[in-house]
PDB file of C-alpha atoms in Angstrom:
ATOM      1  CA  MET A   1       8.882-108.023  14.643  1.00  0.00           C
ATOM      2  CA  SER A   2       5.791-106.033  14.307  1.00  0.00           C
ATOM      3  CA  LEU A   3       2.866-106.225  16.739  1.00  0.00           C
ATOM      4  CA  ALA A   4       0.536-107.816  14.174  1.00  0.00           C
ATOM      5  CA  ALA A   5       3.204-110.497  13.275  1.00  0.00           C
ATOM      6  CA  SER A   6       4.122-111.257  16.968  1.00  0.00           C
ATOM      7  CA  ALA A   7       0.368-111.995  17.609  1.00  0.00           C
ATOM      8  CA  TYR A   8       0.819-115.235  15.738  1.00  0.00           C
ATOM      9  CA  THR A   9       3.635-116.505  17.989  1.00  0.00           C
ATOM     10  CA  ALA A  10       2.626-114.925  21.258  1.00  0.00           C
ATOM     11  CA  ILE A  11       1.691-116.908  24.286  1.00  0.00           C
ATOM     12  CA  GLN A  12      -2.093-117.325  24.431  1.00  0.00           C
ATOM     13  CA  PHE A  13      -3.427-116.907  27.994  1.00  0.00           C
ATOM     14  CA  SER A  14      -5.878-119.786  27.363  1.00  0.00           C
ATOM     15  CA  SER A  15      -2.894-122.019  26.728  1.00  0.00           C
ATOM     16  CA  LEU A  16      -1.793-121.457  30.411  1.00  0.00           C
ATOM     17  CA  HIS A  17      -4.961-123.273  31.610  1.00  0.00           C
ATOM     18  CA  LEU A  18      -5.560-120.894  34.557  1.00  0.00           C
ATOM     19  CA  SER A  19      -8.833-120.382  36.168  1.00  0.00           C
ATOM     20  CA  PRO A  20      -9.781-117.565  38.718  1.00  0.00           C
ATOM     21  CA  VAL A  21     -11.824-120.215  40.633  1.00  0.00           C
ATOM     22  CA  PHE A  22      -9.733-122.422  43.064  1.00  0.00           C
ATOM     23  CA  LEU A  23     -12.674-124.568  44.208  1.00  0.00           C
ATOM     24  CA  GLN A  24     -16.354-124.594  43.220  1.00  0.00           C
ATOM     25  CA  ILE A  25     -19.055-126.581  45.191  1.00  0.00           C
ATOM     26  CA  GLY A  26     -22.499-125.820  43.659  1.00  0.00           C
ATOM     27  CA  PRO A  27     -22.997-122.030  43.691  1.00  0.00           C
ATOM     28  CA  PHE A  28     -20.133-121.506  46.059  1.00  0.00           C
ATOM     29  CA  ALA A  29     -16.842-120.555  44.544  1.00  0.00           C
ATOM     30  CA  LEU A  30     -13.600-120.060  46.285  1.00  0.00           C
ATOM     31  CA  ARG A  31     -11.401-117.628  44.120  1.00  0.00           C
ATOM     32  CA  TRP A  32      -7.718-117.280  44.029  1.00  0.00           C
ATOM     33  CA  TYR A  33      -8.166-113.460  44.495  1.00  0.00           C
ATOM     34  CA  SER A  34      -9.801-114.101  47.781  1.00  0.00           C
ATOM     35  CA  LEU A  35      -7.274-116.692  48.705  1.00  0.00           C
ATOM     36  CA  SER A  36      -4.485-114.239  47.949  1.00  0.00           C
ATOM     37  CA  TYR A  37      -5.832-111.863  50.587  1.00  0.00           C
ATOM     38  CA  LEU A  38      -6.293-114.563  53.186  1.00  0.00           C
ATOM     39  CA  ALA A  39      -2.874-116.089  52.609  1.00  0.00           C
ATOM     40  CA  GLY A  40      -1.195-112.605  52.436  1.00  0.00           C
ATOM     41  CA  ILE A  41      -2.694-111.735  55.788  1.00  0.00           C
ATOM     42  CA  MET A  42      -1.774-115.091  57.388  1.00  0.00           C
ATOM     43  CA  LEU A  43       1.723-115.230  56.040  1.00  0.00           C
ATOM     44  CA  GLY A  44       2.269-111.604  56.964  1.00  0.00           C
ATOM     45  CA  TRP A  45       1.208-112.173  60.520  1.00  0.00           C
ATOM     46  CA  SER A  46       3.428-115.169  60.744  1.00  0.00           C
ATOM     47  CA  TYR A  47       6.476-113.037  59.492  1.00  0.00           C
ATOM     48  CA  LEU A  48       5.631-110.230  61.856  1.00  0.00           C
ATOM     49  CA  VAL A  49       5.729-112.755  64.758  1.00  0.00           C
ATOM     50  CA  ARG A  50       9.194-113.781  63.646  1.00  0.00           C
ATOM     51  CA  LEU A  51      10.315-110.222  63.498  1.00  0.00           C
ATOM     52  CA  LEU A  52       9.067-109.480  66.979  1.00  0.00           C
ATOM     53  CA  ALA A  53      11.211-112.161  68.311  1.00  0.00           C
ATOM     54  CA  GLU A  54      14.306-110.149  67.235  1.00  0.00           C
ATOM     55  CA  PRO A  55      15.757-107.490  69.630  1.00  0.00           C
ATOM     56  CA  GLY A  56      14.114-104.120  69.643  1.00  0.00           C
ATOM     57  CA  ALA A  57      10.488-105.187  68.907  1.00  0.00           C
ATOM     58  CA  PRO A  58       8.001-102.327  69.382  1.00  0.00           C
ATOM     59  CA  MET A  59       5.135-104.695  70.774  1.00  0.00           C
ATOM     60  CA  SER A  60       4.535-108.038  72.100  1.00  0.00           C
ATOM     61  CA  ARG A  61       3.284-111.249  70.445  1.00  0.00           C
ATOM     62  CA  ASP A  62      -0.180-110.666  72.177  1.00  0.00           C
ATOM     63  CA  ASP A  63      -0.270-107.224  70.541  1.00  0.00           C
ATOM     64  CA  ALA A  64       0.459-108.819  67.117  1.00  0.00           C
ATOM     65  CA  ASP A  65      -2.414-111.280  67.618  1.00  0.00           C
ATOM     66  CA  ASN A  66      -4.770-108.460  68.518  1.00  0.00           C
ATOM     67  CA  LEU A  67      -3.593-106.059  65.851  1.00  0.00           C
ATOM     68  CA  ILE A  68      -4.224-108.572  62.963  1.00  0.00           C
ATOM     69  CA  VAL A  69      -7.889-108.109  63.314  1.00  0.00           C
ATOM     70  CA  TRP A  70      -7.573-104.213  63.072  1.00  0.00           C
ATOM     71  CA  LEU A  71      -5.201-104.575  60.067  1.00  0.00           C
ATOM     72  CA  THR A  72      -7.672-106.885  58.196  1.00  0.00           C
ATOM     73  CA  LEU A  73     -10.450-104.421  58.573  1.00  0.00           C
ATOM     74  CA  GLY A  74      -8.128-101.537  57.545  1.00  0.00           C
ATOM     75  CA  ILE A  75      -7.066-103.508  54.412  1.00  0.00           C
ATOM     76  CA  ILE A  76     -10.590-104.363  53.260  1.00  0.00           C
ATOM     77  CA  ALA A  77     -12.421-101.103  54.195  1.00  0.00           C
ATOM     78  CA  GLY A  78      -9.612 -98.799  53.016  1.00  0.00           C
ATOM     79  CA  GLY A  79      -8.910-100.688  49.835  1.00  0.00           C
ATOM     80  CA  ARG A  80     -12.477-100.934  48.816  1.00  0.00           C
ATOM     81  CA  ILE A  81     -13.482 -97.446  49.658  1.00  0.00           C
ATOM     82  CA  ALA A  82     -10.517 -95.868  47.873  1.00  0.00           C
ATOM     83  CA  TYR A  83     -11.176 -98.010  44.666  1.00  0.00           C
ATOM     84  CA  VAL A  84     -14.822 -96.792  44.674  1.00  0.00           C
ATOM     85  CA  LEU A  85     -13.803 -93.211  45.051  1.00  0.00           C
ATOM     86  CA  PHE A  86     -10.906 -93.023  42.757  1.00  0.00           C
ATOM     87  CA  TYR A  87     -11.384 -95.656  40.069  1.00  0.00           C
ATOM     88  CA  ASP A  88     -15.032 -96.196  39.306  1.00  0.00           C
ATOM     89  CA  LEU A  89     -17.278 -93.820  41.410  1.00  0.00           C
ATOM     90  CA  GLN A  90     -20.018 -93.294  38.829  1.00  0.00           C
ATOM     91  CA  ALA A  91     -20.624 -96.989  38.296  1.00  0.00           C
ATOM     92  CA  TYR A  92     -20.989 -97.461  42.061  1.00  0.00           C
ATOM     93  CA  ILE A  93     -23.269 -94.542  42.254  1.00  0.00           C
ATOM     94  CA  SER A  94     -25.495 -96.172  39.787  1.00  0.00           C
ATOM     95  CA  HIS A  95     -25.350 -99.530  41.543  1.00  0.00           C
ATOM     96  CA  PRO A  96     -24.386 -98.788  45.266  1.00  0.00           C
ATOM     97  CA  LEU A  97     -24.887-102.464  46.457  1.00  0.00           C
ATOM     98  CA  ASN A  98     -22.143-103.455  44.149  1.00  0.00           C
ATOM     99  CA  ILE A  99     -19.676-101.905  46.672  1.00  0.00           C
ATOM    100  CA  PHE A 100     -20.118-104.800  48.944  1.00  0.00           C
ATOM    101  CA  LYS A 101     -19.447-107.436  46.233  1.00  0.00           C
ATOM    102  CA  LEU A 102     -15.729-107.741  47.121  1.00  0.00           C
ATOM    103  CA  TRP A 103     -15.567-111.178  45.347  1.00  0.00           C
ATOM    104  CA  GLN A 104     -15.800-109.332  42.022  1.00  0.00           C
ATOM    105  CA  GLY A 105     -12.524-107.563  42.739  1.00  0.00           C
ATOM    106  CA  GLY A 106     -11.787-103.885  42.848  1.00  0.00           C
ATOM    107  CA  MET A 107      -9.431-102.997  45.610  1.00  0.00           C
ATOM    108  CA  SER A 108      -6.887-100.155  45.848  1.00  0.00           C
ATOM    109  CA  PHE A 109      -3.548-100.655  47.353  1.00  0.00           C
ATOM    110  CA  HIS A 110      -3.128 -96.969  48.209  1.00  0.00           C
ATOM    111  CA  GLY A 111      -6.454 -97.115  50.109  1.00  0.00           C
ATOM    112  CA  GLY A 112      -5.600-100.278  51.827  1.00  0.00           C
ATOM    113  CA  ALA A 113      -2.293 -98.753  52.973  1.00  0.00           C
ATOM    114  CA  PHE A 114      -4.218 -95.763  54.428  1.00  0.00           C
ATOM    115  CA  GLY A 115      -6.559 -98.059  56.178  1.00  0.00           C
ATOM    116  CA  VAL A 116      -3.711-100.112  57.658  1.00  0.00           C
ATOM    117  CA  ALA A 117      -1.923 -96.844  58.920  1.00  0.00           C
ATOM    118  CA  LEU A 118      -5.148 -95.619  60.506  1.00  0.00           C
ATOM    119  CA  ALA A 119      -5.823 -98.943  62.136  1.00  0.00           C
ATOM    120  CA  ILE A 120      -2.322 -98.960  63.624  1.00  0.00           C
ATOM    121  CA  LEU A 121      -2.673 -95.391  64.836  1.00  0.00           C
ATOM    122  CA  LEU A 122      -5.895 -96.245  66.657  1.00  0.00           C
ATOM    123  CA  TYR A 123      -4.490 -99.447  68.096  1.00  0.00           C
ATOM    124  CA  ALA A 124      -1.279 -97.810  69.255  1.00  0.00           C
ATOM    125  CA  ARG A 125      -3.068 -94.900  70.905  1.00  0.00           C
ATOM    126  CA  ARG A 126      -5.369 -97.375  72.706  1.00  0.00           C
ATOM    127  CA  ASN A 127      -2.447 -99.433  73.929  1.00  0.00           C
ATOM    128  CA  LYS A 128       0.122 -96.658  74.436  1.00  0.00           C
ATOM    129  CA  LEU A 129       2.496 -98.046  71.813  1.00  0.00           C
ATOM    130  CA  ASN A 130       4.861 -96.293  69.265  1.00  0.00           C
ATOM    131  CA  TRP A 131       2.683 -95.909  66.144  1.00  0.00           C
ATOM    132  CA  LEU A 132       5.494 -95.373  63.766  1.00  0.00           C
ATOM    133  CA  ARG A 133       7.706 -98.206  64.891  1.00  0.00           C
ATOM    134  CA  ILE A 134       4.727-100.626  64.580  1.00  0.00           C
ATOM    135  CA  ILE A 135       4.062 -99.410  60.965  1.00  0.00           C
ATOM    136  CA  ASP A 136       7.740-100.121  60.347  1.00  0.00           C
ATOM    137  CA  TYR A 137       7.378-103.686  61.241  1.00  0.00           C
ATOM    138  CA  VAL A 138       4.011-104.159  59.470  1.00  0.00           C
ATOM    139  CA  ALA A 139       5.616-102.574  56.232  1.00  0.00           C
ATOM    140  CA  MET A 140       8.118-105.381  56.376  1.00  0.00           C
ATOM    141  CA  CYS A 141       5.364-107.861  55.827  1.00  0.00           C
ATOM    142  CA  ALA A 142       3.365-106.014  53.106  1.00  0.00           C
ATOM    143  CA  PRO A 143       5.385-107.296  50.067  1.00  0.00           C
ATOM    144  CA  ILE A 144       4.152-110.779  50.771  1.00  0.00           C
ATOM    145  CA  GLY A 145       0.505-109.835  50.244  1.00  0.00           C
ATOM    146  CA  LEU A 146       1.473-107.572  47.242  1.00  0.00           C
ATOM    147  CA  PHE A 147       3.186-110.536  45.572  1.00  0.00           C
ATOM    148  CA  LEU A 148       0.291-112.899  46.137  1.00  0.00           C
ATOM    149  CA  GLY A 149      -2.301-110.230  45.048  1.00  0.00           C
ATOM    150  CA  ARG A 150      -0.442-109.471  41.639  1.00  0.00           C
ATOM    151  CA  LEU A 151      -0.236-113.243  40.942  1.00  0.00           C
ATOM    152  CA  ALA A 152      -3.982-113.423  41.593  1.00  0.00           C
ATOM    153  CA  ASN A 153      -4.485-110.568  39.143  1.00  0.00           C
ATOM    154  CA  PHE A 154      -2.587-112.603  36.525  1.00  0.00           C
ATOM    155  CA  VAL A 155      -4.560-115.599  37.116  1.00  0.00           C
ATOM    156  CA  ASN A 156      -7.713-113.574  36.670  1.00  0.00           C
ATOM    157  CA  GLY A 157      -6.362-112.292  33.294  1.00  0.00           C
ATOM    158  CA  GLU A 158      -6.945-108.684  34.415  1.00  0.00           C
ATOM    159  CA  LEU A 159      -4.922-105.504  34.677  1.00  0.00           C
ATOM    160  CA  TRP A 160      -2.947-106.355  31.605  1.00  0.00           C
ATOM    161  CA  GLY A 161      -0.210-104.246  30.063  1.00  0.00           C
ATOM    162  CA  ARG A 162       0.196-102.315  26.827  1.00  0.00           C
ATOM    163  CA  PRO A 163       0.704-104.114  23.438  1.00  0.00           C
ATOM    164  CA  THR A 164       4.238-105.541  22.942  1.00  0.00           C
ATOM    165  CA  SER A 165       6.302-107.419  20.501  1.00  0.00           C
ATOM    166  CA  LEU A 166       8.539-108.853  23.147  1.00  0.00           C
ATOM    167  CA  PRO A 167       8.690-112.748  23.181  1.00  0.00           C
ATOM    168  CA  TRP A 168       6.891-113.074  26.524  1.00  0.00           C
ATOM    169  CA  GLY A 169       3.857-110.936  25.332  1.00  0.00           C
ATOM    170  CA  ILE A 170       0.576-112.619  26.174  1.00  0.00           C
ATOM    171  CA  VAL A 171      -2.732-112.389  24.377  1.00  0.00           C
ATOM    172  CA  PHE A 172      -5.246-111.846  27.224  1.00  0.00           C
ATOM    173  CA  PRO A 173      -8.860-112.745  26.739  1.00  0.00           C
ATOM    174  CA  GLY A 174     -11.027-109.613  26.437  1.00  0.00           C
ATOM    175  CA  ALA A 175      -7.851-107.477  25.577  1.00  0.00           C
ATOM    176  CA  GLY A 176      -7.956-107.762  21.808  1.00  0.00           C
ATOM    177  CA  PRO A 177      -5.769-109.842  19.509  1.00  0.00           C
ATOM    178  CA  LEU A 178      -2.523-108.151  20.285  1.00  0.00           C
ATOM    179  CA  PRO A 179       0.111-109.544  22.764  1.00  0.00           C
ATOM    180  CA  ARG A 180       0.572-107.510  25.853  1.00  0.00           C
ATOM    181  CA  HIS A 181       2.991-107.009  28.624  1.00  0.00           C
ATOM    182  CA  PRO A 182       2.198-109.289  31.605  1.00  0.00           C
ATOM    183  CA  SER A 183       2.484-106.188  33.780  1.00  0.00           C
ATOM    184  CA  GLN A 184       0.948-108.147  36.733  1.00  0.00           C
ATOM    185  CA  ILE A 185       4.057-110.307  36.807  1.00  0.00           C
ATOM    186  CA  TYR A 186       6.356-107.219  36.585  1.00  0.00           C
ATOM    187  CA  GLU A 187       4.572-105.781  39.566  1.00  0.00           C
ATOM    188  CA  ALA A 188       4.534-109.087  41.506  1.00  0.00           C
ATOM    189  CA  GLY A 189       8.344-109.401  41.074  1.00  0.00           C
ATOM    190  CA  LEU A 190       9.221-105.697  42.071  1.00  0.00           C
ATOM    191  CA  GLU A 191       6.627-105.222  44.800  1.00  0.00           C
ATOM    192  CA  GLY A 192       7.107-108.719  46.211  1.00  0.00           C
ATOM    193  CA  PRO A 193      10.443-110.380  46.333  1.00  0.00           C
ATOM    194  CA  LEU A 194      12.631-107.362  45.454  1.00  0.00           C
ATOM    195  CA  LEU A 195      11.001-104.983  47.850  1.00  0.00           C
ATOM    196  CA  PHE A 196      10.934-107.803  50.488  1.00  0.00           C
ATOM    197  CA  ALA A 197      14.700-108.356  50.086  1.00  0.00           C
ATOM    198  CA  LEU A 198      15.464-104.589  50.313  1.00  0.00           C
ATOM    199  CA  LEU A 199      13.559-104.181  53.563  1.00  0.00           C
ATOM    200  CA  TRP A 200      15.008-107.412  55.009  1.00  0.00           C
ATOM    201  CA  CYS A 201      18.562-106.183  54.385  1.00  0.00           C
ATOM    202  CA  LEU A 202      17.770-102.765  56.035  1.00  0.00           C
ATOM    203  CA  PHE A 203      16.326-104.627  58.932  1.00  0.00           C
ATOM    204  CA  ARG A 204      19.181-107.172  59.273  1.00  0.00           C
ATOM    205  CA  PHE A 205      22.270-105.255  58.379  1.00  0.00           C
ATOM    206  CA  THR A 206      21.464-101.664  59.492  1.00  0.00           C
ATOM    207  CA  GLY A 207      19.847 -99.847  62.372  1.00  0.00           C
ATOM    208  CA  ALA A 208      16.848 -99.067  60.422  1.00  0.00           C
ATOM    209  CA  ARG A 209      14.549-100.921  62.998  1.00  0.00           C
ATOM    210  CA  TYR A 210      15.629 -98.431  65.681  1.00  0.00           C
ATOM    211  CA  ARG A 211      15.060 -95.367  63.575  1.00  0.00           C
ATOM    212  CA  PRO A 212      11.262 -94.929  63.424  1.00  0.00           C
ATOM    213  CA  GLY A 213      10.174 -94.258  59.904  1.00  0.00           C
ATOM    214  CA  THR A 214      13.081 -95.670  58.041  1.00  0.00           C
ATOM    215  CA  LEU A 215      11.453 -99.068  57.205  1.00  0.00           C
ATOM    216  CA  SER A 216       8.057 -97.720  56.358  1.00  0.00           C
ATOM    217  CA  GLY A 217       9.517 -94.833  54.413  1.00  0.00           C
ATOM    218  CA  SER A 218      11.677 -97.314  52.447  1.00  0.00           C
ATOM    219  CA  PHE A 219       8.619 -99.444  51.745  1.00  0.00           C
ATOM    220  CA  ILE A 220       6.438 -96.442  50.616  1.00  0.00           C
ATOM    221  CA  LEU A 221       9.177 -95.044  48.528  1.00  0.00           C
ATOM    222  CA  GLY A 222       9.981 -98.472  47.044  1.00  0.00           C
ATOM    223  CA  TYR A 223       6.396 -99.283  46.132  1.00  0.00           C
ATOM    224  CA  GLY A 224       5.575 -95.930  44.792  1.00  0.00           C
ATOM    225  CA  ALA A 225       8.572 -95.937  42.502  1.00  0.00           C
ATOM    226  CA  PHE A 226       8.004 -99.471  41.350  1.00  0.00           C
ATOM    227  CA  ARG A 227       4.343 -98.956  40.653  1.00  0.00           C
ATOM    228  CA  PHE A 228       4.993 -95.650  38.989  1.00  0.00           C
ATOM    229  CA  LEU A 229       7.439 -97.220  36.568  1.00  0.00           C
ATOM    230  CA  VAL A 230       5.331-100.284  35.736  1.00  0.00           C
ATOM    231  CA  GLU A 231       2.387 -98.063  35.041  1.00  0.00           C
ATOM    232  CA  PHE A 232       4.067 -96.829  31.830  1.00  0.00           C
ATOM    233  CA  VAL A 233       3.684-100.455  30.274  1.00  0.00           C
ATOM    234  CA  ARG A 234       0.278-101.150  31.858  1.00  0.00           C
ATOM    235  CA  GLU A 235      -2.991-100.475  30.210  1.00  0.00           C
ATOM    236  CA  PRO A 236      -5.078 -97.948  32.256  1.00  0.00           C
ATOM    237  CA  ASP A 237      -8.400 -99.067  33.575  1.00  0.00           C
ATOM    238  CA  SER A 238     -10.973 -98.643  30.732  1.00  0.00           C
ATOM    239  CA  GLN A 239     -13.074 -96.213  32.688  1.00  0.00           C
ATOM    240  CA  LEU A 240      -9.972 -94.038  33.300  1.00  0.00           C
ATOM    241  CA  ALA A 241      -8.398 -94.147  29.799  1.00  0.00           C
ATOM    242  CA  GLU A 242      -9.615 -90.785  28.994  1.00  0.00           C
ATOM    243  CA  PHE A 243      -8.233 -89.410  32.389  1.00  0.00           C
ATOM    244  CA  ALA A 244      -4.767 -90.959  31.594  1.00  0.00           C
ATOM    245  CA  SER A 245      -4.929 -89.474  28.103  1.00  0.00           C
ATOM    246  CA  ARG A 246      -5.779 -85.984  29.487  1.00  0.00           C
ATOM    247  CA  THR A 247      -3.328 -85.916  32.302  1.00  0.00           C
ATOM    248  CA  GLY A 248      -0.487 -87.860  30.745  1.00  0.00           C
ATOM    249  CA  LEU A 249      -0.301 -90.184  33.722  1.00  0.00           C
ATOM    250  CA  HIS A 250      -2.530 -93.153  35.104  1.00  0.00           C
ATOM    251  CA  MET A 251      -4.485 -92.668  38.145  1.00  0.00           C
ATOM    252  CA  GLY A 252      -2.114 -95.233  39.825  1.00  0.00           C
ATOM    253  CA  GLN A 253       0.842 -92.949  38.995  1.00  0.00           C
ATOM    254  CA  TRP A 254      -0.779 -89.855  40.437  1.00  0.00           C
ATOM    255  CA  LEU A 255      -1.604 -91.693  43.653  1.00  0.00           C
ATOM    256  CA  CYS A 256       2.047 -92.855  43.743  1.00  0.00           C
ATOM    257  CA  VAL A 257       3.458 -89.343  43.659  1.00  0.00           C
ATOM    258  CA  PRO A 258       2.420 -88.386  47.217  1.00  0.00           C
ATOM    259  CA  MET A 259       3.568 -91.873  48.404  1.00  0.00           C
ATOM    260  CA  ILE A 260       7.013 -91.206  47.005  1.00  0.00           C
ATOM    261  CA  ILE A 261       7.237 -87.750  48.646  1.00  0.00           C
ATOM    262  CA  VAL A 262       5.949 -89.129  52.055  1.00  0.00           C
ATOM    263  CA  GLY A 263       8.590 -92.083  51.762  1.00  0.00           C
ATOM    264  CA  VAL A 264      11.430 -89.758  51.168  1.00  0.00           C
ATOM    265  CA  ALA A 265      10.278 -87.425  54.012  1.00  0.00           C
ATOM    266  CA  LEU A 266      10.159 -90.324  56.499  1.00  0.00           C
ATOM    267  CA  ILE A 267      13.564 -91.490  55.551  1.00  0.00           C
ATOM    268  CA  VAL A 268      15.100 -88.098  55.804  1.00  0.00           C
ATOM    269  CA  ARG A 269      13.293 -87.435  59.190  1.00  0.00           C
ATOM    270  CA  ALA A 270      14.463 -90.768  60.538  1.00  0.00           C
ATOM    271  CA  SER A 271      18.062 -90.191  59.404  1.00  0.00           C
ATOM    272  CA  HIS A 272      18.220 -87.066  61.642  1.00  0.00           C
ATOM    273  CA  GLN A 273      16.846 -88.856  64.724  1.00  0.00           C
ATOM    274  CA  LYS A 274      18.868 -90.335  67.532  1.00  0.00           C
ATOM    275  CA  VAL A 275      18.819 -94.252  67.395  1.00  0.00           C
ATOM    276  CA  GLU A 276      16.113 -95.682  69.740  1.00  0.00           C
ATOM    277  CA  TYR A 277      16.916 -98.729  71.701  1.00  0.00           C
ATOM    278  CA  PRO A 278      13.524 -99.503  73.233  1.00  0.00           C
ATOM    279  CA  SER A 279      13.079-101.543  76.406  1.00  0.00           C
ATOM    280  CA  ALA A 280      12.010-105.159  76.512  1.00  0.00           C
ATOM    281  CA  ASN A 281       8.672-106.221  74.983  1.00  0.00           C
ATOM    282  CA  ARG A 282       5.507-105.501  76.775  1.00  0.00           C
ATOM    283  CA  GLY A 283       3.343-108.443  77.969  1.00  0.00           C
TER     284      GLY A 283
END
């Protein structure tokens, strides 16, 4: 079936009756996008606490409670700064106050991941903890937030894919009359449940938790590979369409390349290390 013909039978986004606003009271609007961040952080913290109850934890429950504040700041600051620098710098130079309008969206996972790594490094040094082992445990929780964030992207009707004639193609508002890949759902499934399951299996059935860098390397490699592949069916950001055409890859794919390299390097490095069996939790 041609794209033009499939447009008549495709799913209309409007027929799903989705709204980016969860609750509105007067001028105040609580959006699903914001809720996805809050829920991702809280559920991730809850899962981290459960992991720390297992043998070999790199920090105590008190450390986890304190670290969540550092991680939240790292996610927000890193994600926003990276989005401004790599995705829409000229627009923010023209309107710099828009940088602080987080409710309008515009967050980069790559920047958020860097912000989280920096926050953990600072906290670990301050409290004399093993930085890389903490990152391993936090990486176990990241797929939860990624899953919720991609679902919020879908509810917002943003970050849609390229035109497709597949039966699950969706006509998104603002994306023209052609049905498109629901690439947000693809990413949600790959970066969320699948990556979560892979990390859980490594944690549960191997000695990965005792080889610093194995879990975080697996997460970075998995995310980078999944994101790189989905970008082939995802429409590039409008302000970066020329960049994608000129370089042959989307900005997201270029940012995934070093992630894949770092992920492989961490796994290889960890495989040559002696298995560490740390002493009991602190605190």
